[in-house]
mmCIF file with all atom_site columns, C-alpha atoms in Angstrom:
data_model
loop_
_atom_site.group_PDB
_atom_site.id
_atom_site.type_symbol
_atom_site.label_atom_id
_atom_site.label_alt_id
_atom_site.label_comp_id
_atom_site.label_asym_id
_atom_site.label_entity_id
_atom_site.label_seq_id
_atom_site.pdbx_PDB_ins_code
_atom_site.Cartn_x
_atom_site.Cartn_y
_atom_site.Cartn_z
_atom_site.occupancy
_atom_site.B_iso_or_equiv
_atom_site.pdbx_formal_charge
_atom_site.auth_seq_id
_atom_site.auth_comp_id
_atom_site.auth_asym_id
_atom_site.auth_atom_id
_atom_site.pdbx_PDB_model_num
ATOM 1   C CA . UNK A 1 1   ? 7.964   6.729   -14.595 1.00 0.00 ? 747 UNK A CA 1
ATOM 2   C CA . UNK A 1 2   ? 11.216  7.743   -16.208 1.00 0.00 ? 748 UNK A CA 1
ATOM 3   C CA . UNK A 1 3   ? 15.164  7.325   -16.617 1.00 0.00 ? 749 UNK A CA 1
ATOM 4   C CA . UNK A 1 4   ? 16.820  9.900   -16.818 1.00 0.00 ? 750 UNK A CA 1
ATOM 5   C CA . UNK A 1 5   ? 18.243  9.513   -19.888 1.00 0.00 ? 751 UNK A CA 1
ATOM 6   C CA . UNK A 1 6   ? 20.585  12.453  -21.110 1.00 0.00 ? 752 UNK A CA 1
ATOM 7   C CA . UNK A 1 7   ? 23.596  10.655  -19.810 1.00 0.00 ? 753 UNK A CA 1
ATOM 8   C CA . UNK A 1 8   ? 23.137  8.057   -22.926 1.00 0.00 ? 754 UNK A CA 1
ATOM 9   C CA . UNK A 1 9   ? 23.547  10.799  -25.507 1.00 0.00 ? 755 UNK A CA 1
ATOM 10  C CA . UNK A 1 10  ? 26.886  10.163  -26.907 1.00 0.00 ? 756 UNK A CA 1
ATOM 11  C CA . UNK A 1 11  ? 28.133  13.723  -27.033 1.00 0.00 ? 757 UNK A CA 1
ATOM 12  C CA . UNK A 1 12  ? 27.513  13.664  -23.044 1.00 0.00 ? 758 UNK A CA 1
ATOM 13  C CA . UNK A 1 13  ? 29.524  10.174  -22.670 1.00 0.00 ? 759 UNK A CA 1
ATOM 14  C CA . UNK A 1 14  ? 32.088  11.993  -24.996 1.00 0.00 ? 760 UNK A CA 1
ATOM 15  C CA . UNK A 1 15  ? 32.482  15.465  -22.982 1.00 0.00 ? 761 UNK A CA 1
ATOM 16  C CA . UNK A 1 16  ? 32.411  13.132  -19.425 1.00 0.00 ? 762 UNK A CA 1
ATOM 17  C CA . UNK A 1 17  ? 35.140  11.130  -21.122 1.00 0.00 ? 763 UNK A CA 1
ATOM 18  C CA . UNK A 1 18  ? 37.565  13.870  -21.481 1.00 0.00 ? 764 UNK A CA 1
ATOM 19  C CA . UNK A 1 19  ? 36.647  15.334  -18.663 1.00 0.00 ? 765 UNK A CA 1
ATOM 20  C CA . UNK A 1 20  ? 34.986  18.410  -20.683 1.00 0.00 ? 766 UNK A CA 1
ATOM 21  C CA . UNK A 1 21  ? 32.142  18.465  -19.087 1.00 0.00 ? 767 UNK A CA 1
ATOM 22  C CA . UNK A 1 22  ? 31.661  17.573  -15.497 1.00 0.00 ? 768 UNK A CA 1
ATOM 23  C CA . UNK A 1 23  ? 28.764  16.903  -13.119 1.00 0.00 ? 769 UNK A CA 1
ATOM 24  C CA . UNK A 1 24  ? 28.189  19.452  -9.970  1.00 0.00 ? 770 UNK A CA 1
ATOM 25  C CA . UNK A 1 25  ? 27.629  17.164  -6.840  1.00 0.00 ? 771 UNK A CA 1
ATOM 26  C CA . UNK A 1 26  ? 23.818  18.065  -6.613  1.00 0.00 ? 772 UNK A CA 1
ATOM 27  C CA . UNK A 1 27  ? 22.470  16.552  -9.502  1.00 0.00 ? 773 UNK A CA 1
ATOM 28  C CA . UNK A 1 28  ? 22.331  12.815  -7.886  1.00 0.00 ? 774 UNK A CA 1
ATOM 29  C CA . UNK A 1 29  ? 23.019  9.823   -10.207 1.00 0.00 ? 775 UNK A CA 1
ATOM 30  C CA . UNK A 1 30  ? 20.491  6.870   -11.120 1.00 0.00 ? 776 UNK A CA 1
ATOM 31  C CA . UNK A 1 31  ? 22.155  4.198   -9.269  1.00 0.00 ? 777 UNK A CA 1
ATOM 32  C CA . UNK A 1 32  ? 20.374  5.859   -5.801  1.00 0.00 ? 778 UNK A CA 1
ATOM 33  C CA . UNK A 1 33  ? 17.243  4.960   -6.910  1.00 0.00 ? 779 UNK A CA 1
ATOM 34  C CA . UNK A 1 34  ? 15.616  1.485   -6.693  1.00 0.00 ? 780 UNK A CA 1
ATOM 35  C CA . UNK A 1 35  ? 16.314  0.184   -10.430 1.00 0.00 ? 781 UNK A CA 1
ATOM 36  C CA . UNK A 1 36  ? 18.057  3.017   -11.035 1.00 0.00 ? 782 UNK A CA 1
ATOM 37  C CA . UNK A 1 37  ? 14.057  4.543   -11.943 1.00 0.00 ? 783 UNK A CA 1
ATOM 38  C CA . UNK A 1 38  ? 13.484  8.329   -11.114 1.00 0.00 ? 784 UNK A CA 1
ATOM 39  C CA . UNK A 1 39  ? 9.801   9.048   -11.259 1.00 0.00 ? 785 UNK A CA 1
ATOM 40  C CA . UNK A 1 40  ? 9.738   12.742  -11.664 1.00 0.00 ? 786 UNK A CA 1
ATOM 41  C CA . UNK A 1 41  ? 5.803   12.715  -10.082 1.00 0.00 ? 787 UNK A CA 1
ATOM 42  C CA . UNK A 1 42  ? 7.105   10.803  -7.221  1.00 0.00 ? 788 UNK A CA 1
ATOM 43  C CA . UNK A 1 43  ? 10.912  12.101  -6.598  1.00 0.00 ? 789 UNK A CA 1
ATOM 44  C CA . UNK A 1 44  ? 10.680  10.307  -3.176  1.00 0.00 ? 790 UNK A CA 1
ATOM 45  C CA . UNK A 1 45  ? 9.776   7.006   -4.842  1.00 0.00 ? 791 UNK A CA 1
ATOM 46  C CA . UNK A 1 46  ? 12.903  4.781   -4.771  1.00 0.00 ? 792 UNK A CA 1
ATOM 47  C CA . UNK A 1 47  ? 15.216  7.722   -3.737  1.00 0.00 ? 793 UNK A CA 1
ATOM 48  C CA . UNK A 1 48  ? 18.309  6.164   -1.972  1.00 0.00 ? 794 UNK A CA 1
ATOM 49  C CA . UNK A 1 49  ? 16.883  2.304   -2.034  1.00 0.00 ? 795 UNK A CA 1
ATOM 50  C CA . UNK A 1 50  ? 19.575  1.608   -4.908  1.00 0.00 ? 796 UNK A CA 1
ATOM 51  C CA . UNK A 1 51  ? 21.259  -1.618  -5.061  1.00 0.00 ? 797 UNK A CA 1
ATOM 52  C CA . UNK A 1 52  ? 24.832  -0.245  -5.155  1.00 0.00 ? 798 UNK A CA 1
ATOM 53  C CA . UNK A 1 53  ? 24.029  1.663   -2.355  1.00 0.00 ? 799 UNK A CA 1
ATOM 54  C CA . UNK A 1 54  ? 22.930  -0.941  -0.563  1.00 0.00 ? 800 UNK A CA 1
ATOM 55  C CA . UNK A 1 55  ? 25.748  -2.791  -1.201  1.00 0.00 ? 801 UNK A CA 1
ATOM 56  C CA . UNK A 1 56  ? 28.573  -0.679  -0.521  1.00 0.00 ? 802 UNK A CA 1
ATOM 57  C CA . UNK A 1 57  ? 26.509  -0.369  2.869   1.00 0.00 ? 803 UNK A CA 1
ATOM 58  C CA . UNK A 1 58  ? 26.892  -3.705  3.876   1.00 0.00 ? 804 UNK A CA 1
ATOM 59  C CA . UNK A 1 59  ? 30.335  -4.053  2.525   1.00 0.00 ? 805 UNK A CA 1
ATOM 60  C CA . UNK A 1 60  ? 31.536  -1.616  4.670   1.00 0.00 ? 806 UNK A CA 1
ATOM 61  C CA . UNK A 1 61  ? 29.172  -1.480  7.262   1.00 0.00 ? 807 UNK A CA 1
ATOM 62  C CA . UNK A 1 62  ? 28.601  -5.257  8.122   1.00 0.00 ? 808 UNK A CA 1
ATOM 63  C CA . UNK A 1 63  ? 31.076  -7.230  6.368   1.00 0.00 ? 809 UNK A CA 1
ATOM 64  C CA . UNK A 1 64  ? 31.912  -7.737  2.445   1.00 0.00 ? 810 UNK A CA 1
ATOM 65  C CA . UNK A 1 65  ? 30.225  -11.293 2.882   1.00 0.00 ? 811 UNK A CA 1
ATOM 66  C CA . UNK A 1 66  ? 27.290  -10.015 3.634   1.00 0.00 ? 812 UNK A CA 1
ATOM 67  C CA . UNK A 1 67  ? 26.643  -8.510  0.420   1.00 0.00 ? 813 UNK A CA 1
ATOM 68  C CA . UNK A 1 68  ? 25.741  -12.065 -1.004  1.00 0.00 ? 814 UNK A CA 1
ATOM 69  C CA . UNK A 1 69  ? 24.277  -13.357 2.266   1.00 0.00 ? 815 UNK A CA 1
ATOM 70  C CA . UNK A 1 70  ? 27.009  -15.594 3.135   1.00 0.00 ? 816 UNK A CA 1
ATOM 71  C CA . UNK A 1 71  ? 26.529  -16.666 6.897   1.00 0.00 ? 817 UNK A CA 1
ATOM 72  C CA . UNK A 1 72  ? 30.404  -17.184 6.938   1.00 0.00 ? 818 UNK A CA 1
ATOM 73  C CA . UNK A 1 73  ? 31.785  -14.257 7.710   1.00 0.00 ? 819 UNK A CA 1
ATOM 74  C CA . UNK A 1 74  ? 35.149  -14.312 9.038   1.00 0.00 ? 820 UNK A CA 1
ATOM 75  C CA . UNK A 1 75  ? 35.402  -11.583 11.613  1.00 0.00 ? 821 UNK A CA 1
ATOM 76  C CA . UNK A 1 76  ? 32.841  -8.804  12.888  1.00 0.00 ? 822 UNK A CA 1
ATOM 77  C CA . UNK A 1 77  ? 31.869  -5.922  10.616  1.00 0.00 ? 823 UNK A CA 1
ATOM 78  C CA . UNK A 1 78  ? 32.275  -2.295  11.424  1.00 0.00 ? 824 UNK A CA 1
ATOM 79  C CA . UNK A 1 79  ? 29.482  -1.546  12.317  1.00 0.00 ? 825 UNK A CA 1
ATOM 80  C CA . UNK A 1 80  ? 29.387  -4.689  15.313  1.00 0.00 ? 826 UNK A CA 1
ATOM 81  C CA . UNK A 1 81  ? 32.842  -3.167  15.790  1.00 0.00 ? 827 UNK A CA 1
ATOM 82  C CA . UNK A 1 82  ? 32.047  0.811   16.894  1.00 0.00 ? 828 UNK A CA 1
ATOM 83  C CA . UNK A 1 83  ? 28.770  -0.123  18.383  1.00 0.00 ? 829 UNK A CA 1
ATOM 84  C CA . UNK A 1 84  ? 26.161  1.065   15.057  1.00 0.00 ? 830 UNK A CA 1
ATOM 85  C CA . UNK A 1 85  ? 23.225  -0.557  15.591  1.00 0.00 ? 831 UNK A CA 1
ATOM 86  C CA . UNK A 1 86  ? 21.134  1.075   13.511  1.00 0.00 ? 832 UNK A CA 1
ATOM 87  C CA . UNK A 1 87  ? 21.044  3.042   9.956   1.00 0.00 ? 833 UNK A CA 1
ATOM 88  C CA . UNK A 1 88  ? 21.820  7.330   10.261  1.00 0.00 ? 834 UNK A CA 1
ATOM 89  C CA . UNK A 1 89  ? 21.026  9.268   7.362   1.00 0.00 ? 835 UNK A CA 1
ATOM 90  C CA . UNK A 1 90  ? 24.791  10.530  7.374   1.00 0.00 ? 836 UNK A CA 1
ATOM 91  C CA . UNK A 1 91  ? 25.638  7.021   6.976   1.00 0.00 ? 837 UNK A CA 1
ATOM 92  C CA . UNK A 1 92  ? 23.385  6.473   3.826   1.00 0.00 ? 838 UNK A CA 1
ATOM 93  C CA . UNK A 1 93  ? 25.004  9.681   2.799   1.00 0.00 ? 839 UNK A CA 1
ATOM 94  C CA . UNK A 1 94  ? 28.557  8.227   3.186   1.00 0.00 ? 840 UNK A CA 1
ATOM 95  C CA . UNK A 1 95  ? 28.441  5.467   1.748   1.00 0.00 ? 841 UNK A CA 1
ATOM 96  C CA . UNK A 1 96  ? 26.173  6.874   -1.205  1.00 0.00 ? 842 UNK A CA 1
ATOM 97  C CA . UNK A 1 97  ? 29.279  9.356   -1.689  1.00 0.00 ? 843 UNK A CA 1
ATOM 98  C CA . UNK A 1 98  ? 31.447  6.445   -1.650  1.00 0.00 ? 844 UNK A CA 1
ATOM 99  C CA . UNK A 1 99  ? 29.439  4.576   -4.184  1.00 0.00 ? 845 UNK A CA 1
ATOM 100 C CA . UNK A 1 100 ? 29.218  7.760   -6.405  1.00 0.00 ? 846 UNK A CA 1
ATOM 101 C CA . UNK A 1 101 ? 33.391  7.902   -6.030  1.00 0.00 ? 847 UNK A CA 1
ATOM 102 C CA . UNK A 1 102 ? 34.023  4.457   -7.327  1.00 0.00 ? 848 UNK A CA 1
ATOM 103 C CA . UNK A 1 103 ? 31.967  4.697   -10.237 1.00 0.00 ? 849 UNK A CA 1
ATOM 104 C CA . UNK A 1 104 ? 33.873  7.616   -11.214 1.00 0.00 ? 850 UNK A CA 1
ATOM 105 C CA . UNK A 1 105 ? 37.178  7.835   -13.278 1.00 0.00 ? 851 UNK A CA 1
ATOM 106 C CA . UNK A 1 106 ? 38.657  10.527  -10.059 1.00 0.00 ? 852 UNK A CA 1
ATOM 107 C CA . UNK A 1 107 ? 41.992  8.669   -9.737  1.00 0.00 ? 853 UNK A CA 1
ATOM 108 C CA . UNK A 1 108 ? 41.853  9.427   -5.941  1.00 0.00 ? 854 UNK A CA 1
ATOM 109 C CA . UNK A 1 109 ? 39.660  10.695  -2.816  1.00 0.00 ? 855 UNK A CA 1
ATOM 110 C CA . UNK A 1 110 ? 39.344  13.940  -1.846  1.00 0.00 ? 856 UNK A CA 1
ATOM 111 C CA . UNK A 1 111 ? 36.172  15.702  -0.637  1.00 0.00 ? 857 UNK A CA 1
ATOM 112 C CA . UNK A 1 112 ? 37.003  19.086  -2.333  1.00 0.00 ? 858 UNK A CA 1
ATOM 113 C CA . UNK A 1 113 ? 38.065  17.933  -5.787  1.00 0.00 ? 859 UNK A CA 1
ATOM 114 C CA . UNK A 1 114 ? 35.790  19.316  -8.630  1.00 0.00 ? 860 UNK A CA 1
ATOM 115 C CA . UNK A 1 115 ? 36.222  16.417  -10.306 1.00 0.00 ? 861 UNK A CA 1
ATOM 116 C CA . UNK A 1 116 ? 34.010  14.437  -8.506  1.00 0.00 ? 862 UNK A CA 1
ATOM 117 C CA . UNK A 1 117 ? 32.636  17.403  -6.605  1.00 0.00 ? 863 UNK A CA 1
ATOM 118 C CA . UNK A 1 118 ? 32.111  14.586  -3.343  1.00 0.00 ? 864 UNK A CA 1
ATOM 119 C CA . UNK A 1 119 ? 31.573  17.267  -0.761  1.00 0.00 ? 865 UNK A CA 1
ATOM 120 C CA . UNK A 1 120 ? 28.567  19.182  -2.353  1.00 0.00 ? 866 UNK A CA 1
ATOM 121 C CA . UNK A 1 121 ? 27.197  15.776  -3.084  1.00 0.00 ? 867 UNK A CA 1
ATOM 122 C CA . UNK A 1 122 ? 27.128  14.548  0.486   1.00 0.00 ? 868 UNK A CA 1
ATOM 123 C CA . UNK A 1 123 ? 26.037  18.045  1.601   1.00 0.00 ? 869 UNK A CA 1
ATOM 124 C CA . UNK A 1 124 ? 23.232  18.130  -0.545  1.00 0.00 ? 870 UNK A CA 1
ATOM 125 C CA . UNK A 1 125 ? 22.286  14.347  0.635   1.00 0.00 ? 871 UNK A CA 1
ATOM 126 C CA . UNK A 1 126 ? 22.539  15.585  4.255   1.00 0.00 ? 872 UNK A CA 1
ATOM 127 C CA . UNK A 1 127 ? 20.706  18.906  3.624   1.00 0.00 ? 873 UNK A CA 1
ATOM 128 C CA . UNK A 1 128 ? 17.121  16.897  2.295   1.00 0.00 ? 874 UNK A CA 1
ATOM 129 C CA . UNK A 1 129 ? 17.757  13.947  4.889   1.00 0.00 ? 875 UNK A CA 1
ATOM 130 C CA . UNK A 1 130 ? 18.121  17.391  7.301   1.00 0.00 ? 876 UNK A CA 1
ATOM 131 C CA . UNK A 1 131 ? 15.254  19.554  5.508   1.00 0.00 ? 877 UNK A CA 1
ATOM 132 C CA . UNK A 1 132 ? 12.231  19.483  8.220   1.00 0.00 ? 878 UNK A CA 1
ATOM 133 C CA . UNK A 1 133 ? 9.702   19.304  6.300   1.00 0.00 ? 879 UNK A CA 1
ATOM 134 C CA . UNK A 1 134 ? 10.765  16.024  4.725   1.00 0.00 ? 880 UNK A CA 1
ATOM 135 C CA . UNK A 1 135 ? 11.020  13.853  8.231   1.00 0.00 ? 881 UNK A CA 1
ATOM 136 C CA . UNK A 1 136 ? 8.065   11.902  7.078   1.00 0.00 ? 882 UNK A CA 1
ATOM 137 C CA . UNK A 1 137 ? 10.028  10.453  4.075   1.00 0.00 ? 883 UNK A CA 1
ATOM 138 C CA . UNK A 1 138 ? 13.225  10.243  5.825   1.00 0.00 ? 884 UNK A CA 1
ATOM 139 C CA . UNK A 1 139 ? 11.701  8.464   9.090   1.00 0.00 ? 885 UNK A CA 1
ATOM 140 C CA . UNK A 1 140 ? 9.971   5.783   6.270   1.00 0.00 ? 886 UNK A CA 1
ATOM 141 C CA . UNK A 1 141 ? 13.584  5.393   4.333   1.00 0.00 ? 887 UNK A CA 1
ATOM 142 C CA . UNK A 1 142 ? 15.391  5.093   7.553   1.00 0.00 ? 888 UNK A CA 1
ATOM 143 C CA . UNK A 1 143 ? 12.779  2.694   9.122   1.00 0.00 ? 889 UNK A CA 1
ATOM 144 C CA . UNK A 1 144 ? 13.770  0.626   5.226   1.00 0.00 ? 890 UNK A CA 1
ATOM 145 C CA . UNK A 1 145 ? 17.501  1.031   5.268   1.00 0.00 ? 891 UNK A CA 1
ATOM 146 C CA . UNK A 1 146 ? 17.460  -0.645  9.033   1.00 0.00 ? 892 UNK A CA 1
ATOM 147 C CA . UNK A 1 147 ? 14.993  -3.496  8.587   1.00 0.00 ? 893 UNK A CA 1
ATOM 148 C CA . UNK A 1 148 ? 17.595  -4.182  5.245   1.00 0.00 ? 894 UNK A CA 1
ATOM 149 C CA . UNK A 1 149 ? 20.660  -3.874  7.590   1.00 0.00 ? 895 UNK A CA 1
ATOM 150 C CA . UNK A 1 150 ? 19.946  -4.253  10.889  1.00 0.00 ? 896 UNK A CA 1
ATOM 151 C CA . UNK A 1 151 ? 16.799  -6.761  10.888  1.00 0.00 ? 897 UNK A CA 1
ATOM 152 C CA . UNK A 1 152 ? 16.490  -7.560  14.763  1.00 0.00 ? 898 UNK A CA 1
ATOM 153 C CA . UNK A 1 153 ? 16.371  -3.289  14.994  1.00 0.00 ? 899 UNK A CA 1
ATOM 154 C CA . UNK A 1 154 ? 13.559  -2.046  17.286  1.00 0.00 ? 900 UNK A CA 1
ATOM 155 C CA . UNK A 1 155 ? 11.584  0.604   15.356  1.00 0.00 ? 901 UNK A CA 1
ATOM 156 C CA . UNK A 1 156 ? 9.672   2.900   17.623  1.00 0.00 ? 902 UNK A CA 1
ATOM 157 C CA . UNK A 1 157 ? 6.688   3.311   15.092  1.00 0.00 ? 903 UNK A CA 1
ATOM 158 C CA . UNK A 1 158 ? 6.282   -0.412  15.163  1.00 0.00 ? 904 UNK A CA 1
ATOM 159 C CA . UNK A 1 159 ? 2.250   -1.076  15.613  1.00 0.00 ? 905 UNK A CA 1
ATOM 160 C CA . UNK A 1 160 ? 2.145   -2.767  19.190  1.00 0.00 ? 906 UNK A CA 1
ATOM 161 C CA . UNK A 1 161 ? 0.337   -6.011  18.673  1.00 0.00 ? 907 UNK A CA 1
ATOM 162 C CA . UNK A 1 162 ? -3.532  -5.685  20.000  1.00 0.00 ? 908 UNK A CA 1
ATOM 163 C CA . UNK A 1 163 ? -3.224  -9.068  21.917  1.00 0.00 ? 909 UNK A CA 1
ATOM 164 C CA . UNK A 1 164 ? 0.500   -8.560  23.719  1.00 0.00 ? 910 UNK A CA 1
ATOM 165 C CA . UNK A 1 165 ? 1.153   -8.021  27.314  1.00 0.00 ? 911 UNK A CA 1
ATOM 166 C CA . UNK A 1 166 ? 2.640   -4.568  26.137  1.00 0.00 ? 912 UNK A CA 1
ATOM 167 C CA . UNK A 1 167 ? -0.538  -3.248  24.194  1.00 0.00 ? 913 UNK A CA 1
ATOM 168 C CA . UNK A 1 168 ? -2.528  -4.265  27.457  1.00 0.00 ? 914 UNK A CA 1
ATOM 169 C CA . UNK A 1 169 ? -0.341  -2.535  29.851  1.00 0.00 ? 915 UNK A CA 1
ATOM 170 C CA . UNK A 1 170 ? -0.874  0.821   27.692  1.00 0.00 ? 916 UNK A CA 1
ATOM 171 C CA . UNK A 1 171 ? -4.867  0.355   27.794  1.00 0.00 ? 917 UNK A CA 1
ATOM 172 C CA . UNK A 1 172 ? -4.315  -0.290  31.757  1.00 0.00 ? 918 UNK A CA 1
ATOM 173 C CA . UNK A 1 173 ? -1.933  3.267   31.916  1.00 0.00 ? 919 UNK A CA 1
ATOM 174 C CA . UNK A 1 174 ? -4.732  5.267   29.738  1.00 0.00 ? 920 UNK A CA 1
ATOM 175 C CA . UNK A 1 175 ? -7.848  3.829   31.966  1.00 0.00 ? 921 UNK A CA 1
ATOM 176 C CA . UNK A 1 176 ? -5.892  4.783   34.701  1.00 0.00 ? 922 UNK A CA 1
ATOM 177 C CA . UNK A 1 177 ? -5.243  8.426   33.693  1.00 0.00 ? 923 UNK A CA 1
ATOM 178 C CA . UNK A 1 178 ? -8.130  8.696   32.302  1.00 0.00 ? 924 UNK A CA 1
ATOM 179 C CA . UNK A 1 179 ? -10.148 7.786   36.002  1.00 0.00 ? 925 UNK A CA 1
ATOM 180 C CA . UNK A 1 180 ? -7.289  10.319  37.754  1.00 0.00 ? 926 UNK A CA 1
ATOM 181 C CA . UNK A 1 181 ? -8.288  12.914  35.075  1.00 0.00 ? 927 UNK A CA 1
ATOM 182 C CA . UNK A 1 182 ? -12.189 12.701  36.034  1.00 0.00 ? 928 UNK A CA 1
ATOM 183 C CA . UNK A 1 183 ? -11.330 12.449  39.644  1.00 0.00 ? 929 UNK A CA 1
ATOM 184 C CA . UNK A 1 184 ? -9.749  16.021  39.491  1.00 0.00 ? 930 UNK A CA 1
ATOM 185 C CA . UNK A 1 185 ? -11.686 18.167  36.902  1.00 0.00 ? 931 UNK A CA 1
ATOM 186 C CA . UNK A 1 186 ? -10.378 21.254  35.739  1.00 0.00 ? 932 UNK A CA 1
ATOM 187 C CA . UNK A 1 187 ? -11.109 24.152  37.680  1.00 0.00 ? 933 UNK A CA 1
ATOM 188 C CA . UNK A 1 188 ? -11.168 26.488  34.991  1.00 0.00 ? 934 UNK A CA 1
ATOM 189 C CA . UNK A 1 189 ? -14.285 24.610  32.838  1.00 0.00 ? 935 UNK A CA 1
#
């Protein structure tokens, strides 16, 4: 495991400094990886678990207090207030470009200044979160991102517990098709 570590070269601090040199929106920063820790064998590992991230999520997602766990928070969040009740992967992407934004010097906003170059960052967020042969990883990071936001969320690739009344109504549904299914062999074997 590795930092990435060019952007501690002084020349490079130098050149981002006076804006000489500036970074193209699809070469992600550290901060969206768990302790900020790219492992170049492992590029999923960590990817888009970073604090900050998570952070600015709940800030504006939930509610600023919820950053710190404080169980006082004055008025409903965003998300309670538009009906989000679980983690998208545009949302990670949003709020990842956000993140990205504030830790720049960009004096402003805008999703098509080349300072910041925002809009090919979020594309290129959206475009592996979109990318079908990643769903595996995405389904796992999204599946993360809600138990961290949204605990009481329902994930549908929960294990059903072997000893619930839900886990025995499925064994009752199979036995059942699977009687129907010998009662009615297939005319073509």
């Amino acid at each position: 495991m590795r930092r990435l570590s060019w952007i501690s070269q002084t020349w490079v601090r130098r050149q981002l400094r006076e804006k000489e040199l500036q970074i193209p929106g699809n070469l992600w920063p550290m901060f969206v990886y768990e302790n900020e820790t790219y492992d170049d064998e492992e590029p999923w590992k960590g990817l888009f678990r970073g604090d900050l991230i998570v952070k600015g999520f709940k800030h504006i997602f939930t509610s600023p207090t919820s950053v710190d766990k404080d169980p006082k928070a004055t008025r409903a969040g965003n998300a309670k207030i538009h009906g989000m009740t679980s983690v998208t992967p545009a949302s990670i992407a949003y709020v990842a470009t956000q993140v990205r934004f504030a830790l720049s010097s960009a004096g402003a906003f805008c999703r098509t200044d080349t300072e910041t170059d925002s809009e090919s960052f979020y594309t290129s967020v959206l475009e592996l979160f979109e990318d079908s042969e990643e769903q595996e990883e995405v389904q796992e990071l999204l599946t993360w991102w809600n138990s961290k936001i949204f605990p009481s969320f329902s994930n549908p690739m929960k294990p059903i517990p072997a000893n619930s009344v839900y886990s025995r109504i499925k064994e009752k549904r199979a036995a059942l098709k699977a009687l129907a299914a010998s009662s009615h062999p297939n005319p073509r074997s």
